Amino acid sequence: MNQGTVKFDFSNEYPNQTREIILKVYEALTEKGYNPINQIVGYIMSGDPTYITSHNNARSLISRVERDEILEELLRYYLER
């Protein structure tokens, strides 16, 4: 049995697109009076799109990217700051 580390690599070809989508979703959630951090975390953890408002097409936008791509972008942004 192999006990080595598994390498996870799924190159996100459009990191700027992912970032833009996160920001637009954040803005839409804020405009509707939701706590955007809680809602986005709920979506990432569950995969349930109803955590994201349909206001300004936010639910449709976030569905364009995989949840692991969202996590990668958030982690990259956090660690680079």
Backbone as numpy.savetxt, mean C-alpha at the origin, in Angstrom:
# Nx Ny Nz CAx CAy CAz Cx Cy Cz
17.05 -31.25 4.61 16.21 -30.05 4.61 17.09 -28.80 4.61
16.77 -27.87 3.74 17.53 -26.63 3.62 17.14 -25.66 4.73
18.12 -25.22 5.51 17.85 -24.27 6.60 18.36 -22.86 6.26
18.70 -22.65 4.99 19.22 -21.35 4.58 18.12 -20.30 4.50
18.54 -19.09 4.32 17.61 -17.98 4.19 17.00 -17.97 2.80
15.71 -17.78 2.75 15.01 -17.68 1.47 15.08 -16.24 1.01
15.46 -16.03 -0.22 15.54 -14.68 -0.77 14.21 -14.32 -1.42
13.64 -13.22 -0.98 12.38 -12.72 -1.53 12.71 -11.56 -2.43
12.41 -11.69 -3.70 12.70 -10.62 -4.65 11.61 -10.56 -5.69
10.89 -9.49 -5.73 9.85 -9.33 -6.74 9.99 -7.92 -7.31
10.90 -7.54 -7.95 11.18 -6.18 -8.40 9.92 -5.42 -8.81
9.62 -4.39 -8.05 8.51 -3.51 -8.39 8.97 -2.60 -9.51
8.40 -2.76 -10.68 8.84 -1.99 -11.85 8.40 -0.54 -11.80
7.41 -0.24 -10.98 6.85 1.12 -10.96 6.76 1.67 -9.54
7.89 1.85 -8.85 7.81 2.34 -7.47 7.18 3.72 -7.36
7.41 4.59 -8.35 6.80 5.92 -8.29 5.29 5.84 -8.42
4.80 4.91 -9.23 3.36 4.72 -9.35 2.77 4.27 -8.01
3.44 3.35 -7.35 2.97 2.86 -6.06 2.92 4.01 -5.06
3.97 4.80 -5.02 4.02 5.95 -4.11 2.89 6.92 -4.39
2.65 7.23 -5.64 1.57 8.15 -6.01 0.22 7.61 -5.59
0.00 6.32 -5.77 -1.27 5.71 -5.39 -1.46 5.79 -3.88
-0.43 5.47 -3.11 -0.52 5.56 -1.65 -0.90 6.98 -1.23
-0.26 7.96 -1.82 -0.54 9.36 -1.47 -1.96 9.77 -1.84
-2.44 9.35 -3.00 -3.80 9.68 -3.41 -4.83 9.01 -2.50
-4.57 7.76 -2.14 -5.47 7.04 -1.24 -5.48 7.71 0.13
-4.30 8.08 0.62 -4.18 8.79 1.90 -5.01 10.07 1.88
-4.87 10.82 0.82 -5.61 12.08 0.69 -7.12 11.85 0.66
-7.57 10.86 -0.09 -9.01 10.57 -0.18 -9.56 10.16 1.18
-8.82 9.32 1.90 -9.26 8.89 3.23 -9.33 10.08 4.19
-8.35 10.96 4.12 -8.33 12.15 4.97 -9.53 13.05 4.66
-9.79 13.27 3.38 -10.91 14.11 2.97 -12.24 13.58 3.48
-12.37 12.26 3.57 -13.62 11.65 4.03 -13.68 11.54 5.55
-12.62 11.98 6.25 -12.64 12.00 7.71 -12.17 10.72 8.37
-11.58 9.81 7.61 -11.06 8.57 8.17 -9.63 8.79 8.67
-9.17 7.91 9.54 -7.78 7.89 9.93 -7.06 7.09 8.85
-6.32 7.75 7.97 -5.76 7.05 6.81 -4.76 5.96 7.17
-3.99 6.16 8.22 -3.02 5.14 8.63 -3.75 3.86 9.04
-4.75 3.99 9.89 -5.51 2.82 10.34 -6.18 2.11 9.18
-6.74 2.87 8.27 -7.46 2.27 7.14 -6.51 1.54 6.19
-5.36 2.15 5.90 -4.40 1.52 5.00 -3.81 0.28 5.64
-3.51 0.34 6.93 -3.00 -0.85 7.63 -4.05 -1.96 7.61
-5.31 -1.60 7.85 -6.38 -2.59 7.79 -6.46 -3.26 6.43
-6.31 -2.47 5.39 -6.32 -3.02 4.03 -5.14 -3.94 3.79
-3.95 -3.50 4.18 -2.75 -4.31 3.96 -2.84 -5.63 4.71
-3.30 -5.58 5.94 -3.36 -6.80 6.76 -4.42 -7.77 6.28
-5.56 -7.26 5.85 -6.69 -8.14 5.53 -6.88 -8.38 4.03
-6.49 -7.42 3.23 -6.77 -7.51 1.80 -8.19 -7.09 1.45
-8.94 -6.65 2.45 -10.33 -6.26 2.24 -10.39 -4.83 1.70
-10.81 -4.65 0.47 -10.82 -3.31 -0.14 -11.82 -2.35 0.50
-12.74 -2.84 1.32 -13.70 -1.92 1.94 -13.06 -1.04 3.02
-11.81 -1.31 3.38 -11.09 -0.40 4.27 -10.77 0.92 3.56
-10.82 0.90 2.24 -10.46 2.07 1.44 -11.72 2.68 0.84
-11.87 3.97 1.02 -13.04 4.67 0.48 -13.04 4.64 -1.05
-14.22 4.73 -1.61 -14.31 4.83 -3.07 -14.21 6.30 -3.51
-14.17 7.22 -2.56 -14.03 8.65 -2.84 -12.78 8.89 -3.70
-12.93 9.69 -4.73 -11.84 10.01 -5.67 -11.20 8.76 -6.27
-11.99 7.70 -6.40 -11.53 6.48 -7.05 -10.41 5.76 -6.28
-10.30 6.03 -4.97 -9.19 5.50 -4.17 -9.19 3.97 -4.12
-10.35 3.37 -3.97 -10.42 1.90 -3.89 -9.94 1.26 -5.18
-10.33 1.83 -6.29 -9.89 1.31 -7.58 -8.38 1.50 -7.76
-7.88 2.64 -7.34 -6.45 2.91 -7.45 -5.61 1.91 -6.66
-5.99 1.68 -5.41 -5.18 0.80 -4.56 -5.23 -0.64 -5.05
-6.27 -0.98 -5.77 -6.38 -2.33 -6.32 -5.42 -2.57 -7.48
-4.82 -1.52 -8.00 -3.88 -1.63 -9.12 -2.51 -2.15 -8.69
-2.22 -2.08 -7.40 -0.92 -2.55 -6.91 -1.12 -3.66 -5.88
-0.19 -4.56 -5.82 -0.24 -5.65 -4.86 0.09 -5.12 -3.46
-0.46 -5.77 -2.46 -0.20 -5.35 -1.09 1.28 -5.44 -0.74
1.99 -6.44 -1.26 3.42 -6.54 -0.97 4.19 -5.38 -1.59
3.72 -4.86 -2.72 4.35 -3.69 -3.32 4.15 -2.45 -2.45
2.97 -2.35 -1.85 2.69 -1.24 -0.94 3.61 -1.32 0.27
3.72 -2.51 0.84 4.61 -2.69 2.00 6.05 -2.37 1.64
6.50 -2.82 0.48 7.86 -2.54 0.06 8.09 -1.03 -0.05
7.17 -0.33 -0.65 7.32 1.12 -0.82 7.33 1.82 0.53
6.45 1.42 1.44 6.41 2.04 2.77 7.70 1.79 3.54
8.20 0.57 3.48 9.43 0.23 4.18 10.62 0.98 3.56
10.68 1.04 2.24 11.76 1.76 1.56 11.75 3.22 1.98
10.59 3.84 1.96 10.48 5.25 2.33 10.92 5.45 3.78
10.45 4.61 4.68 10.80 4.72 6.09 12.30 4.60 6.32
12.91 3.59 5.72 14.33 3.34 5.94 15.24 4.36 5.27
14.78 4.97 4.20 15.60 5.97 3.52 15.51 7.36 4.14
14.64 7.52 5.10 14.49 8.83 5.76 15.27 8.90 7.02
